[in-house]
Amino acid sequence: MDFTFEVITDEEYQRQRALYEPLTEAVRRLIYASLNTGVDPDTVAEARERIEAVTAMLEAEQRTQVPLLHEDTGRPLVMTNPAVGLRNAIAPPMEVQHDDGRCWAEFTLGPAYEGPPGLVHGGVCALVLDHLLGEAASAGLTQPKFTGTISLRYGRGTPLGPLRAEAYIDRVEGAKTFARGFIADADGPTVEAEGVFIQPAWARAG
């Protein structure tokens, strides 16, 4: 397997971010608003018509997304990723930070990510932790490492609202990188995870 990236400068990345990030946030806000709206039926119908019109505007020109690579950092720019994609409105609104072999993100999850009433869906917790562990194992996605196995222990329900997720490398054994992490609220960890991330054979071959 091989990946062909388009290398872009930081200036071009910032241009795209300035253009598309507000659009993504507007769509995310629309999703949140539609979940709990209580407007009258006529307003719902009018809103639907306007949304369909805007959708048609955006559908007028569609392009296949090409994987992007930041020229300065060598980091892939994951525009459509469902965990952190800049252009993906269903992605949790988190920005991953790195320091001294650890990575973390602080973010707020609202009703779009609800499972049991008032709690984050367990699958969303798994999505967040799979991504964070992968970020840690792959040095910020700059090394090809893919999830081999991941296991999670749900200590208690993860409440909707402000959260923090962290991950770090536990050890490395040949092509396998073992990572650990957790999601926490103000009272401490709610979900803990450990995973094994594999360097693919094509990457080991150089």
PDB file of N, CA, C and O in Angstrom, residues 2-77:
ATOM      1  N   ASP A   2       0.455   2.262  -0.723  1.00  0.00           N
ATOM      2  CA  ASP A   2       1.208   3.504  -0.759  1.00  0.00           C
ATOM      3  C   ASP A   2       0.218   4.663  -0.759  1.00  0.00           C
ATOM      4  O   ASP A   2      -0.936   4.514  -1.152  1.00  0.00           O
ATOM      5  N   PHE A   3       0.688   5.808  -0.291  1.00  0.00           N
ATOM      6  CA  PHE A   3      -0.145   6.988  -0.245  1.00  0.00           C
ATOM      7  C   PHE A   3       0.539   8.106  -1.018  1.00  0.00           C
ATOM      8  O   PHE A   3       1.737   8.320  -0.875  1.00  0.00           O
ATOM      9  N   THR A   4      -0.226   8.803  -1.832  1.00  0.00           N
ATOM     10  CA  THR A   4       0.301   9.938  -2.562  1.00  0.00           C
ATOM     11  C   THR A   4      -0.276  11.203  -1.956  1.00  0.00           C
ATOM     12  O   THR A   4      -1.485  11.441  -2.003  1.00  0.00           O
ATOM     13  N   PHE A   5       0.592  12.008  -1.364  1.00  0.00           N
ATOM     14  CA  PHE A   5       0.170  13.232  -0.708  1.00  0.00           C
ATOM     15  C   PHE A   5       0.481  14.442  -1.585  1.00  0.00           C
ATOM     16  O   PHE A   5       1.467  14.455  -2.324  1.00  0.00           O
ATOM     17  N   GLU A   6      -0.344  15.449  -1.450  1.00  0.00           N
ATOM     18  CA  GLU A   6      -0.033  16.751  -2.023  1.00  0.00           C
ATOM     19  C   GLU A   6       0.603  17.589  -0.922  1.00  0.00           C
ATOM     20  O   GLU A   6      -0.019  17.835   0.128  1.00  0.00           O
ATOM     21  N   VAL A   7       1.834  17.999  -1.116  1.00  0.00           N
ATOM     22  CA  VAL A   7       2.546  18.792  -0.118  1.00  0.00           C
ATOM     23  C   VAL A   7       2.140  20.256  -0.272  1.00  0.00           C
ATOM     24  O   VAL A   7       2.204  20.813  -1.369  1.00  0.00           O
ATOM     25  N   ILE A   8       1.716  20.867   0.839  1.00  0.00           N
ATOM     26  CA  ILE A   8       1.312  22.270   0.777  1.00  0.00           C
ATOM     27  C   ILE A   8       2.076  23.075   1.825  1.00  0.00           C
ATOM     28  O   ILE A   8       2.479  22.560   2.863  1.00  0.00           O
ATOM     29  N   THR A   9       2.280  24.331   1.540  1.00  0.00           N
ATOM     30  CA  THR A   9       2.976  25.228   2.456  1.00  0.00           C
ATOM     31  C   THR A   9       2.065  25.593   3.619  1.00  0.00           C
ATOM     32  O   THR A   9       0.834  25.411   3.566  1.00  0.00           O
ATOM     33  N   ASP A  10       2.665  26.141   4.660  1.00  0.00           N
ATOM     34  CA  ASP A  10       1.856  26.600   5.788  1.00  0.00           C
ATOM     35  C   ASP A  10       0.931  27.727   5.358  1.00  0.00           C
ATOM     36  O   ASP A  10      -0.208  27.816   5.830  1.00  0.00           O
ATOM     37  N   GLU A  11       1.397  28.582   4.461  1.00  0.00           N
ATOM     38  CA  GLU A  11       0.551  29.672   3.964  1.00  0.00           C
ATOM     39  C   GLU A  11      -0.709  29.129   3.293  1.00  0.00           C
ATOM     40  O   GLU A  11      -1.816  29.629   3.523  1.00  0.00           O
ATOM     41  N   GLU A  12      -0.550  28.075   2.474  1.00  0.00           N
ATOM     42  CA  GLU A  12      -1.709  27.481   1.810  1.00  0.00           C
ATOM     43  C   GLU A  12      -2.618  26.786   2.815  1.00  0.00           C
ATOM     44  O   GLU A  12      -3.849  26.859   2.717  1.00  0.00           O
ATOM     45  N   TYR A  13      -2.019  26.123   3.799  1.00  0.00           N
ATOM     46  CA  TYR A  13      -2.833  25.479   4.834  1.00  0.00           C
ATOM     47  C   TYR A  13      -3.654  26.510   5.593  1.00  0.00           C
ATOM     48  O   TYR A  13      -4.852  26.308   5.838  1.00  0.00           O
ATOM     49  N   GLN A  14      -3.029  27.619   5.968  1.00  0.00           N
ATOM     50  CA  GLN A  14      -3.748  28.656   6.703  1.00  0.00           C
ATOM     51  C   GLN A  14      -4.853  29.261   5.845  1.00  0.00           C
ATOM     52  O   GLN A  14      -5.926  29.625   6.357  1.00  0.00           O
ATOM     53  N   ARG A  15      -4.613  29.373   4.541  1.00  0.00           N
ATOM     54  CA  ARG A  15      -5.654  29.881   3.635  1.00  0.00           C
ATOM     55  C   ARG A  15      -6.847  28.945   3.626  1.00  0.00           C
ATOM     56  O   ARG A  15      -8.002  29.385   3.736  1.00  0.00           O
ATOM     57  N   GLN A  16      -6.582  27.639   3.486  1.00  0.00           N
ATOM     58  CA  GLN A  16      -7.668  26.668   3.477  1.00  0.00           C
ATOM     59  C   GLN A  16      -8.382  26.627   4.825  1.00  0.00           C
ATOM     60  O   GLN A  16      -9.609  26.505   4.896  1.00  0.00           O
ATOM     61  N   ARG A  17      -7.608  26.726   5.893  1.00  0.00           N
ATOM     62  CA  ARG A  17      -8.224  26.714   7.223  1.00  0.00           C
ATOM     63  C   ARG A  17      -9.147  27.911   7.406  1.00  0.00           C
ATOM     64  O   ARG A  17     -10.266  27.780   7.926  1.00  0.00           O
ATOM     65  N   ALA A  18      -8.687  29.093   6.992  1.00  0.00           N
ATOM     66  CA  ALA A  18      -9.507  30.291   7.123  1.00  0.00           C
ATOM     67  C   ALA A  18     -10.789  30.197   6.290  1.00  0.00           C
ATOM     68  O   ALA A  18     -11.828  30.738   6.660  1.00  0.00           O
ATOM     69  N   LEU A  19     -10.711  29.483   5.160  1.00  0.00           N
ATOM     70  CA  LEU A  19     -11.867  29.344   4.279  1.00  0.00           C
ATOM     71  C   LEU A  19     -12.861  28.311   4.796  1.00  0.00           C
ATOM     72  O   LEU A  19     -14.075  28.570   4.846  1.00  0.00           O
ATOM     73  N   TYR A  20     -12.353  27.119   5.173  1.00  0.00           N
ATOM     74  CA  TYR A  20     -13.243  25.992   5.440  1.00  0.00           C
ATOM     75  C   TYR A  20     -13.605  25.786   6.907  1.00  0.00           C
ATOM     76  O   TYR A  20     -14.669  25.243   7.203  1.00  0.00           O
ATOM     77  N   GLU A  21     -12.748  26.221   7.826  1.00  0.00           N
ATOM     78  CA  GLU A  21     -13.071  25.988   9.237  1.00  0.00           C
ATOM     79  C   GLU A  21     -14.354  26.694   9.662  1.00  0.00           C
ATOM     80  O   GLU A  21     -15.199  26.084  10.345  1.00  0.00           O
ATOM     81  N   PRO A  22     -14.590  27.952   9.256  1.00  0.00           N
ATOM     82  CA  PRO A  22     -15.863  28.583   9.614  1.00  0.00           C
ATOM     83  C   PRO A  22     -17.079  27.876   8.988  1.00  0.00           C
ATOM     84  O   PRO A  22     -18.151  27.819   9.601  1.00  0.00           O
ATOM     85  N   LEU A  23     -16.911  27.337   7.772  1.00  0.00           N
ATOM     86  CA  LEU A  23     -18.000  26.586   7.150  1.00  0.00           C
ATOM     87  C   LEU A  23     -18.310  25.334   7.959  1.00  0.00           C
ATOM     88  O   LEU A  23     -19.480  25.021   8.225  1.00  0.00           O
ATOM     89  N   THR A  24     -17.265  24.623   8.363  1.00  0.00           N
ATOM     90  CA  THR A  24     -17.458  23.413   9.167  1.00  0.00           C
ATOM     91  C   THR A  24     -18.158  23.755  10.478  1.00  0.00           C
ATOM     92  O   THR A  24     -19.072  23.047  10.911  1.00  0.00           O
ATOM     93  N   GLU A  25     -17.725  24.828  11.112  1.00  0.00           N
ATOM     94  CA  GLU A  25     -18.335  25.224  12.377  1.00  0.00           C
ATOM     95  C   GLU A  25     -19.793  25.622  12.182  1.00  0.00           C
ATOM     96  O   GLU A  25     -20.648  25.331  13.031  1.00  0.00           O
ATOM     97  N   ALA A  26     -20.105  26.260  11.061  1.00  0.00           N
ATOM     98  CA  ALA A  26     -21.492  26.635  10.786  1.00  0.00           C
ATOM     99  C   ALA A  26     -22.366  25.395  10.604  1.00  0.00           C
ATOM    100  O   ALA A  26     -23.498  25.342  11.088  1.00  0.00           O
ATOM    101  N   VAL A  27     -21.839  24.388   9.888  1.00  0.00           N
ATOM    102  CA  VAL A  27     -22.593  23.138   9.701  1.00  0.00           C
ATOM    103  C   VAL A  27     -22.746  22.418  11.038  1.00  0.00           C
ATOM    104  O   VAL A  27     -23.815  21.868  11.344  1.00  0.00           O
ATOM    105  N   ARG A  28     -21.691  22.428  11.851  1.00  0.00           N
ATOM    106  CA  ARG A  28     -21.766  21.789  13.179  1.00  0.00           C
ATOM    107  C   ARG A  28     -22.838  22.476  14.034  1.00  0.00           C
ATOM    108  O   ARG A  28     -23.627  21.819  14.716  1.00  0.00           O
ATOM    109  N   ARG A  29     -22.856  23.801  13.973  1.00  0.00           N
ATOM    110  CA  ARG A  29     -23.875  24.539  14.720  1.00  0.00           C
ATOM    111  C   ARG A  29     -25.274  24.197  14.222  1.00  0.00           C
ATOM    112  O   ARG A  29     -26.224  24.078  15.012  1.00  0.00           O
ATOM    113  N   LEU A  30     -25.422  24.034  12.907  1.00  0.00           N
ATOM    114  CA  LEU A  30     -26.709  23.651  12.335  1.00  0.00           C
ATOM    115  C   LEU A  30     -27.152  22.293  12.866  1.00  0.00           C
ATOM    116  O   LEU A  30     -28.323  22.092  13.218  1.00  0.00           O
ATOM    117  N   ILE A  31     -26.212  21.345  12.937  1.00  0.00           N
ATOM    118  CA  ILE A  31     -26.538  20.019  13.467  1.00  0.00           C
ATOM    119  C   ILE A  31     -27.044  20.136  14.895  1.00  0.00           C
ATOM    120  O   ILE A  31     -28.086  19.572  15.263  1.00  0.00           O
ATOM    121  N   TYR A  32     -26.325  20.890  15.716  1.00  0.00           N
ATOM    122  CA  TYR A  32     -26.723  21.054  17.113  1.00  0.00           C
ATOM    123  C   TYR A  32     -28.102  21.705  17.208  1.00  0.00           C
ATOM    124  O   TYR A  32     -28.951  21.282  17.994  1.00  0.00           O
ATOM    125  N   ALA A  33     -28.311  22.762  16.389  1.00  0.00           N
ATOM    126  CA  ALA A  33     -29.586  23.481  16.451  1.00  0.00           C
ATOM    127  C   ALA A  33     -30.750  22.596  16.044  1.00  0.00           C
ATOM    128  O   ALA A  33     -31.838  22.663  16.634  1.00  0.00           O
ATOM    129  N   SER A  34     -30.536  21.745  15.024  1.00  0.00           N
ATOM    130  CA  SER A  34     -31.637  20.915  14.530  1.00  0.00           C
ATOM    131  C   SER A  34     -32.034  19.828  15.525  1.00  0.00           C
ATOM    132  O   SER A  34     -33.181  19.354  15.502  1.00  0.00           O
ATOM    133  N   LEU A  35     -31.111  19.445  16.403  1.00  0.00           N
ATOM    134  CA  LEU A  35     -31.416  18.375  17.353  1.00  0.00           C
ATOM    135  C   LEU A  35     -32.483  18.775  18.357  1.00  0.00           C
ATOM    136  O   LEU A  35     -33.317  17.953  18.751  1.00  0.00           O
ATOM    137  N   ASN A  36     -32.467  20.022  18.787  1.00  0.00           N
ATOM    138  CA  ASN A  36     -33.348  20.438  19.887  1.00  0.00           C
ATOM    139  C   ASN A  36     -34.286  21.575  19.514  1.00  0.00           C
ATOM    140  O   ASN A  36     -34.884  22.188  20.393  1.00  0.00           O
ATOM    141  N   THR A  37     -34.428  21.857  18.211  1.00  0.00           N
ATOM    142  CA  THR A  37     -35.288  22.977  17.847  1.00  0.00           C
ATOM    143  C   THR A  37     -36.744  22.717  18.244  1.00  0.00           C
ATOM    144  O   THR A  37     -37.226  21.574  18.202  1.00  0.00           O
ATOM    145  N   GLY A  38     -37.399  23.789  18.622  1.00  0.00           N
ATOM    146  CA  GLY A  38     -38.817  23.692  18.965  1.00  0.00           C
ATOM    147  C   GLY A  38     -39.657  24.672  18.174  1.00  0.00           C
ATOM    148  O   GLY A  38     -40.770  25.019  18.595  1.00  0.00           O
ATOM    149  N   VAL A  39     -39.142  25.099  17.020  1.00  0.00           N
ATOM    150  CA  VAL A  39     -39.881  26.070  16.221  1.00  0.00           C
ATOM    151  C   VAL A  39     -41.116  25.412  15.614  1.00  0.00           C
ATOM    152  O   VAL A  39     -41.233  24.178  15.553  1.00  0.00           O
ATOM    153  N   ASP A  40     -42.027  26.231  15.124  1.00  0.00           N
ATOM    154  CA  ASP A  40     -43.296  25.739  14.585  1.00  0.00           C
ATOM    155  C   ASP A  40     -43.076  25.034  13.239  1.00  0.00           C
ATOM    156  O   ASP A  40     -42.041  25.208  12.594  1.00  0.00           O
ATOM    157  N   PRO A  41     -44.048  24.220  12.803  1.00  0.00           N
ATOM    158  CA  PRO A  41     -43.900  23.439  11.568  1.00  0.00           C
ATOM    159  C   PRO A  41     -43.592  24.273  10.326  1.00  0.00           C
ATOM    160  O   PRO A  41     -42.819  23.835   9.472  1.00  0.00           O
ATOM    161  N   ASP A  42     -44.174  25.449  10.222  1.00  0.00           N
ATOM    162  CA  ASP A  42     -43.902  26.281   9.050  1.00  0.00           C
ATOM    163  C   ASP A  42     -42.436  26.711   9.019  1.00  0.00           C
ATOM    164  O   ASP A  42     -41.805  26.750   7.946  1.00  0.00           O
ATOM    165  N   THR A  43     -41.883  27.024  10.182  1.00  0.00           N
ATOM    166  CA  THR A  43     -40.480  27.426  10.255  1.00  0.00           C
ATOM    167  C   THR A  43     -39.574  26.247   9.932  1.00  0.00           C
ATOM    168  O   THR A  43     -38.550  26.396   9.256  1.00  0.00           O
ATOM    169  N   VAL A  44     -39.953  25.056  10.399  1.00  0.00           N
ATOM    170  CA  VAL A  44     -39.187  23.854  10.063  1.00  0.00           C
ATOM    171  C   VAL A  44     -39.165  23.654   8.553  1.00  0.00           C
ATOM    172  O   VAL A  44     -38.109  23.379   7.953  1.00  0.00           O
ATOM    173  N   ALA A  45     -40.316  23.805   7.911  1.00  0.00           N
ATOM    174  CA  ALA A  45     -40.404  23.618   6.460  1.00  0.00           C
ATOM    175  C   ALA A  45     -39.563  24.654   5.726  1.00  0.00           C
ATOM    176  O   ALA A  45     -38.851  24.338   4.757  1.00  0.00           O
ATOM    177  N   GLU A  46     -39.623  25.910   6.179  1.00  0.00           N
ATOM    178  CA  GLU A  46     -38.835  26.958   5.536  1.00  0.00           C
ATOM    179  C   GLU A  46     -37.338  26.704   5.723  1.00  0.00           C
ATOM    180  O   GLU A  46     -36.545  26.878   4.782  1.00  0.00           O
ATOM    181  N   ALA A  47     -36.962  26.274   6.928  1.00  0.00           N
ATOM    182  CA  ALA A  47     -35.548  25.983   7.189  1.00  0.00           C
ATOM    183  C   ALA A  47     -35.058  24.858   6.297  1.00  0.00           C
ATOM    184  O   ALA A  47     -33.947  24.911   5.749  1.00  0.00           O
ATOM    185  N   ARG A  48     -35.886  23.815   6.141  1.00  0.00           N
ATOM    186  CA  ARG A  48     -35.494  22.695   5.281  1.00  0.00           C
ATOM    187  C   ARG A  48     -35.255  23.160   3.848  1.00  0.00           C
ATOM    188  O   ARG A  48     -34.268  22.773   3.217  1.00  0.00           O
ATOM    189  N   GLU A  49     -36.130  24.006   3.333  1.00  0.00           N
ATOM    190  CA  GLU A  49     -35.973  24.513   1.972  1.00  0.00           C
ATOM    191  C   GLU A  49     -34.679  25.309   1.827  1.00  0.00           C
ATOM    192  O   GLU A  49     -33.960  25.174   0.830  1.00  0.00           O
ATOM    193  N   ARG A  50     -34.377  26.124   2.829  1.00  0.00           N
ATOM    194  CA  ARG A  50     -33.154  26.927   2.755  1.00  0.00           C
ATOM    195  C   ARG A  50     -31.911  26.035   2.845  1.00  0.00           C
ATOM    196  O   ARG A  50     -30.921  26.279   2.142  1.00  0.00           O
ATOM    197  N   ILE A  51     -31.971  25.038   3.703  1.00  0.00           N
ATOM    198  CA  ILE A  51     -30.835  24.113   3.833  1.00  0.00           C
ATOM    199  C   ILE A  51     -30.617  23.364   2.524  1.00  0.00           C
ATOM    200  O   ILE A  51     -29.479  23.194   2.067  1.00  0.00           O
ATOM    201  N   GLU A  52     -31.703  22.910   1.903  1.00  0.00           N
ATOM    202  CA  GLU A  52     -31.583  22.205   0.626  1.00  0.00           C
ATOM    203  C   GLU A  52     -31.009  23.117  -0.455  1.00  0.00           C
ATOM    204  O   GLU A  52     -30.227  22.677  -1.308  1.00  0.00           O
ATOM    205  N   ALA A  53     -31.356  24.399  -0.403  1.00  0.00           N
ATOM    206  CA  ALA A  53     -30.818  25.347  -1.385  1.00  0.00           C
ATOM    207  C   ALA A  53     -29.323  25.547  -1.183  1.00  0.00           C
ATOM    208  O   ALA A  53     -28.549  25.585  -2.149  1.00  0.00           O
ATOM    209  N   VAL A  54     -28.902  25.677   0.062  1.00  0.00           N
ATOM    210  CA  VAL A  54     -27.473  25.835   0.356  1.00  0.00           C
ATOM    211  C   VAL A  54     -26.712  24.565  -0.029  1.00  0.00           C
ATOM    212  O   VAL A  54     -25.612  24.628  -0.592  1.00  0.00           O
ATOM    213  N   THR A  55     -27.311  23.412   0.255  1.00  0.00           N
ATOM    214  CA  THR A  55     -26.678  22.146  -0.128  1.00  0.00           C
ATOM    215  C   THR A  55     -26.470  22.084  -1.633  1.00  0.00           C
ATOM    216  O   THR A  55     -25.409  21.673  -2.113  1.00  0.00           O
ATOM    217  N   ALA A  56     -27.469  22.511  -2.383  1.00  0.00           N
ATOM    218  CA  ALA A  56     -27.353  22.522  -3.845  1.00  0.00           C
ATOM    219  C   ALA A  56     -26.235  23.461  -4.293  1.00  0.00           C
ATOM    220  O   ALA A  56     -25.507  23.164  -5.254  1.00  0.00           O
ATOM    221  N   MET A  57     -26.057  24.594  -3.611  1.00  0.00           N
ATOM    222  CA  MET A  57     -24.962  25.515  -3.931  1.00  0.00           C
ATOM    223  C   MET A  57     -23.613  24.809  -3.782  1.00  0.00           C
ATOM    224  O   MET A  57     -22.742  24.914  -4.645  1.00  0.00           O
ATOM    225  N   LEU A  58     -23.446  24.079  -2.681  1.00  0.00           N
ATOM    226  CA  LEU A  58     -22.173  23.414  -2.413  1.00  0.00           C
ATOM    227  C   LEU A  58     -21.967  22.201  -3.317  1.00  0.00           C
ATOM    228  O   LEU A  58     -20.829  21.830  -3.618  1.00  0.00           O
ATOM    229  N   GLU A  59     -23.064  21.590  -3.753  1.00  0.00           N
ATOM    230  CA  GLU A  59     -22.960  20.432  -4.644  1.00  0.00           C
ATOM    231  C   GLU A  59     -22.641  20.827  -6.083  1.00  0.00           C
ATOM    232  O   GLU A  59     -22.307  19.967  -6.896  1.00  0.00           O
ATOM    233  N   ALA A  60     -22.701  22.121  -6.396  1.00  0.00           N
ATOM    234  CA  ALA A  60     -22.481  22.583  -7.773  1.00  0.00           C
ATOM    235  C   ALA A  60     -21.100  22.213  -8.287  1.00  0.00           C
ATOM    236  O   ALA A  60     -20.908  21.991  -9.483  1.00  0.00           O
ATOM    237  N   GLU A  61     -20.127  22.127  -7.381  1.00  0.00           N
ATOM    238  CA  GLU A  61     -18.787  21.677  -7.768  1.00  0.00           C
ATOM    239  C   GLU A  61     -18.220  20.826  -6.637  1.00  0.00           C
ATOM    240  O   GLU A  61     -17.978  21.321  -5.537  1.00  0.00           O
ATOM    241  N   GLN A  62     -18.047  19.550  -6.919  1.00  0.00           N
ATOM    242  CA  GLN A  62     -17.524  18.605  -5.936  1.00  0.00           C
ATOM    243  C   GLN A  62     -16.171  18.084  -6.399  1.00  0.00           C
ATOM    244  O   GLN A  62     -15.966  17.823  -7.590  1.00  0.00           O
ATOM    245  N   ARG A  63     -15.231  17.950  -5.454  1.00  0.00           N
ATOM    246  CA  ARG A  63     -13.900  17.464  -5.776  1.00  0.00           C
ATOM    247  C   ARG A  63     -13.532  16.318  -4.843  1.00  0.00           C
ATOM    248  O   ARG A  63     -13.886  16.329  -3.662  1.00  0.00           O
ATOM    249  N   THR A  64     -12.809  15.355  -5.369  1.00  0.00           N
ATOM    250  CA  THR A  64     -12.298  14.275  -4.533  1.00  0.00           C
ATOM    251  C   THR A  64     -11.150  14.813  -3.684  1.00  0.00           C
ATOM    252  O   THR A  64     -10.235  15.463  -4.193  1.00  0.00           O
ATOM    253  N   GLN A  65     -11.229  14.562  -2.378  1.00  0.00           N
ATOM    254  CA  GLN A  65     -10.206  15.062  -1.478  1.00  0.00           C
ATOM    255  C   GLN A  65      -8.887  14.306  -1.672  1.00  0.00           C
ATOM    256  O   GLN A  65      -8.853  13.081  -1.669  1.00  0.00           O
ATOM    257  N   VAL A  66      -7.810  15.050  -1.855  1.00  0.00           N
ATOM    258  CA  VAL A  66      -6.464  14.485  -1.973  1.00  0.00           C
ATOM    259  C   VAL A  66      -5.776  14.624  -0.619  1.00  0.00           C
ATOM    260  O   VAL A  66      -5.834  15.695  -0.006  1.00  0.00           O
ATOM    261  N   PRO A  67      -5.131  13.564  -0.105  1.00  0.00           N
ATOM    262  CA  PRO A  67      -4.426  13.684   1.172  1.00  0.00           C
ATOM    263  C   PRO A  67      -3.371  14.785   1.102  1.00  0.00           C
ATOM    264  O   PRO A  67      -2.603  14.862   0.140  1.00  0.00           O
ATOM    265  N   LEU A  68      -3.350  15.629   2.135  1.00  0.00           N
ATOM    266  CA  LEU A  68      -2.423  16.753   2.169  1.00  0.00           C
ATOM    267  C   LEU A  68      -1.330  16.519   3.201  1.00  0.00           C
ATOM    268  O   LEU A  68      -1.555  15.880   4.229  1.00  0.00           O
ATOM    269  N   LEU A  69      -0.154  17.071   2.924  1.00  0.00           N
ATOM    270  CA  LEU A  69       0.981  16.953   3.836  1.00  0.00           C
ATOM    271  C   LEU A  69       1.550  18.348   4.065  1.00  0.00           C
ATOM    272  O   LEU A  69       1.829  19.081   3.112  1.00  0.00           O
ATOM    273  N   HIS A  70       1.700  18.715   5.338  1.00  0.00           N
ATOM    274  CA  HIS A  70       2.236  20.031   5.686  1.00  0.00           C
ATOM    275  C   HIS A  70       3.729  20.061   5.402  1.00  0.00           C
ATOM    276  O   HIS A  70       4.499  19.244   5.911  1.00  0.00           O
ATOM    277  N   GLU A  71       4.153  21.019   4.582  1.00  0.00           N
ATOM    278  CA  GLU A  71       5.537  21.079   4.122  1.00  0.00           C
ATOM    279  C   GLU A  71       6.522  21.251   5.278  1.00  0.00           C
ATOM    280  O   GLU A  71       7.585  20.617   5.310  1.00  0.00           O
ATOM    281  N   ASP A  72       6.199  22.069   6.275  1.00  0.00           N
ATOM    282  CA  ASP A  72       7.127  22.378   7.349  1.00  0.00           C
ATOM    283  C   ASP A  72       7.217  21.268   8.399  1.00  0.00           C
ATOM    284  O   ASP A  72       8.295  20.960   8.896  1.00  0.00           O
ATOM    285  N   THR A  73       6.083  20.672   8.758  1.00  0.00           N
ATOM    286  CA  THR A  73       6.050  19.699   9.855  1.00  0.00           C
ATOM    287  C   THR A  73       6.080  18.250   9.391  1.00  0.00           C
ATOM    288  O   THR A  73       6.370  17.355  10.179  1.00  0.00           O
ATOM    289  N   GLY A  74       5.748  17.996   8.110  1.00  0.00           N
ATOM    290  CA  GLY A  74       5.647  16.626   7.631  1.00  0.00           C
ATOM    291  C   GLY A  74       4.414  15.909   8.141  1.00  0.00           C
ATOM    292  O   GLY A  74       4.276  14.693   7.990  1.00  0.00           O
ATOM    293  N   ARG A  75       3.500  16.644   8.731  1.00  0.00           N
ATOM    294  CA  ARG A  75       2.299  16.058   9.326  1.00  0.00           C
ATOM    295  C   ARG A  75       1.162  16.027   8.309  1.00  0.00           C
ATOM    296  O   ARG A  75       0.890  17.028   7.634  1.00  0.00           O
ATOM    297  N   PRO A  76       0.472  14.885   8.186  1.00  0.00           N
ATOM    298  CA  PRO A  76      -0.708  14.844   7.319  1.00  0.00           C
ATOM    299  C   PRO A  76      -1.782  15.806   7.825  1.00  0.00           C
ATOM    300  O   PRO A  76      -1.954  15.974   9.039  1.00  0.00           O
ATOM    301  N   LEU A  77      -2.487  16.434   6.917  1.00  0.00           N
ATOM    302  CA  LEU A  77      -3.566  17.345   7.259  1.00  0.00           C
ATOM    303  C   LEU A  77      -4.876  16.634   6.951  1.00  0.00           C
ATOM    304  O   LEU A  77      -5.275  16.522   5.800  1.00  0.00           O
TER     305      LEU A  77
END
